[in-house]
Coordinates of C-alpha atoms in Angstrom, one line a residue:
M371 CA -5.1 -60.8 4.9
M372 CA -1.6 -59.3 4.3
K373 CA -3.1 -56.0 2.9
H374 CA -5.2 -55.7 6.1
K375 CA -2.1 -56.1 8.4
A376 CA -0.1 -53.7 6.3
S377 CA -2.8 -51.0 6.3
R378 CA -3.1 -51.4 10.1
I379 CA 0.6 -51.0 10.6
I380 CA 0.7 -48.0 8.3
A381 CA -2.3 -46.4 10.0
S382 CA -0.7 -46.9 13.4
A383 CA 2.6 -45.4 12.3
L384 CA 0.8 -42.4 10.8
L385 CA -1.3 -41.9 14.0
S386 CA 1.8 -42.2 16.2
S387 CA 3.8 -39.8 14.1
A388 CA 0.9 -37.3 14.1
L389 CA 0.6 -37.5 17.9
L390 CA 4.3 -37.1 18.4
A391 CA 4.5 -34.1 16.0
S392 CA 1.5 -32.3 17.4
P393 CA 3.2 -30.7 20.4
L394 CA 6.0 -29.5 18.1
A395 CA 3.4 -28.0 15.7
M396 CA 1.5 -26.3 18.5
A397 CA 4.7 -24.9 20.1
G398 CA 5.6 -21.5 19.0
N399 CA 8.1 -18.8 20.0
H400 CA 7.3 -18.1 23.6
G401 CA 10.3 -15.9 24.2
D402 CA 10.0 -12.4 25.8
R403 CA 6.2 -12.0 25.7
H404 CA 6.5 -8.2 26.3
D405 CA 8.3 -7.6 23.1
G406 CA 5.5 -6.9 20.6
Y407 CA 3.7 -10.1 21.3
H408 CA -0.1 -9.7 20.6
G409 CA 0.0 -5.9 21.0
K410 CA 1.8 -6.0 24.4
H411 CA 4.3 -3.2 25.0
S412 CA 8.0 -3.5 25.6
K413 CA 9.1 -3.2 29.2
A414 CA 10.7 0.1 28.6
E415 CA 7.5 1.5 27.1
M416 CA 5.4 0.1 30.0
C417 CA 7.8 1.8 32.5
E418 CA 7.5 5.0 30.6
Q419 CA 3.7 4.8 30.6
L420 CA 3.7 4.0 34.3
R421 CA 5.9 7.0 35.2
E422 CA 3.8 9.3 33.0
G423 CA 0.4 7.8 34.0
T424 CA -0.6 7.3 30.3
G425 CA -1.8 4.3 28.3
K426 CA -3.2 1.4 30.4
F427 CA -1.8 3.2 33.5
S428 CA -3.9 6.4 33.0
P429 CA -6.4 6.8 35.9
E430 CA -9.2 7.5 33.4
N431 CA -8.5 4.5 31.3
R432 CA -8.0 2.2 34.2
E433 CA -11.3 3.3 35.9
A434 CA -13.2 3.0 32.7
R435 CA -11.9 -0.6 32.2
I436 CA -12.6 -1.5 35.8
E437 CA -16.2 -0.2 35.7
E438 CA -16.9 -1.9 32.3
H439 CA -15.6 -5.2 33.6
R440 CA -17.4 -4.8 36.9
A441 CA -20.7 -4.2 35.1
K442 CA -20.3 -7.2 32.9
M443 CA -19.4 -9.4 35.8
E444 CA -22.4 -8.3 37.9
E445 CA -24.7 -8.9 35.0
R446 CA -23.2 -12.4 34.5
R447 CA -23.4 -13.2 38.3
A448 CA -27.1 -12.0 38.3
E449 CA -27.9 -14.3 35.4
M450 CA -26.1 -17.2 37.1
A451 CA -28.0 -16.6 40.4
D452 CA -31.3 -16.6 38.4
R453 CA -30.3 -19.9 36.8
L454 CA -29.4 -21.4 40.1
E455 CA -32.8 -20.1 41.5
L456 CA -31.1 -18.7 44.7
T457 CA -33.2 -17.4 47.5
D458 CA -32.7 -13.9 48.9
E459 CA -30.5 -15.2 51.7
Q460 CA -28.4 -17.2 49.3
R461 CA -28.1 -14.2 46.9
E462 CA -26.8 -12.1 49.8
T463 CA -24.2 -14.7 50.6
W464 CA -23.4 -15.0 46.9
N465 CA -22.9 -11.3 46.7
E466 CA -20.7 -11.2 49.8
I467 CA -18.4 -13.9 48.3
H468 CA -18.0 -11.9 45.1
Q469 CA -17.4 -8.7 47.0
E470 CA -14.6 -10.4 48.9
N471 CA -13.1 -11.7 45.6
M472 CA -13.2 -8.2 44.1
A473 CA -11.4 -6.8 47.2
K474 CA -8.7 -9.5 46.8
R475 CA -8.3 -8.7 43.1
A476 CA -8.0 -5.0 43.9
E477 CA -5.3 -5.7 46.5
K478 CA -3.5 -8.0 44.0
M479 CA -3.6 -5.2 41.4
E480 CA -2.1 -2.7 43.9
K481 CA 0.7 -5.2 44.7
W482 CA 1.3 -5.7 41.0
Q483 CA 1.6 -1.9 40.4
E484 CA 4.0 -1.5 43.3
K485 CA 6.1 -4.3 41.9
M486 CA 6.0 -2.6 38.5
K487 CA 7.1 0.7 40.1
E488 CA 10.0 -1.1 41.8
R489 CA 11.1 -2.9 38.6
C490 CA 10.9 0.3 36.6
A491 CA 13.0 2.1 39.2
E492 CA 15.6 -0.6 39.2
K493 CA 15.7 -0.6 35.4
A494 CA 16.1 3.2 35.4
E495 CA 19.0 2.9 38.0
N496 CA 20.7 0.2 35.9
N497 CA 20.4 2.4 32.8
N498 CA 21.9 5.4 34.6
D499 CA 24.8 3.3 35.9
Q500 CA 25.8 2.2 32.4

């Protein structure tokens, strides 16, 4: 009977310590994510690419990525509409909803690019002042 109690206590202690340690084990260095983290560029490099219109900011590259993503999403939505067995009227509503969402995303992207331009301009001014 004593062995059974002891093994239960030990198992509970091991489980508790494993649960307490898991967030620490999963935590990593989440510092400046733009500093070489998973292939992302430094802020200075991103600003340079934005000014020059190269890299992810080049019009050709951006349009190609957008078109590729749009094609994948339309195919995925069509498959989903087929699985849901939508009627023609429902499909029309479905497509309108997705067109609205795409317009919102495009607007959000424009705002993001404007914000990036402002940040890069501020950074350039700060560098010139120093």
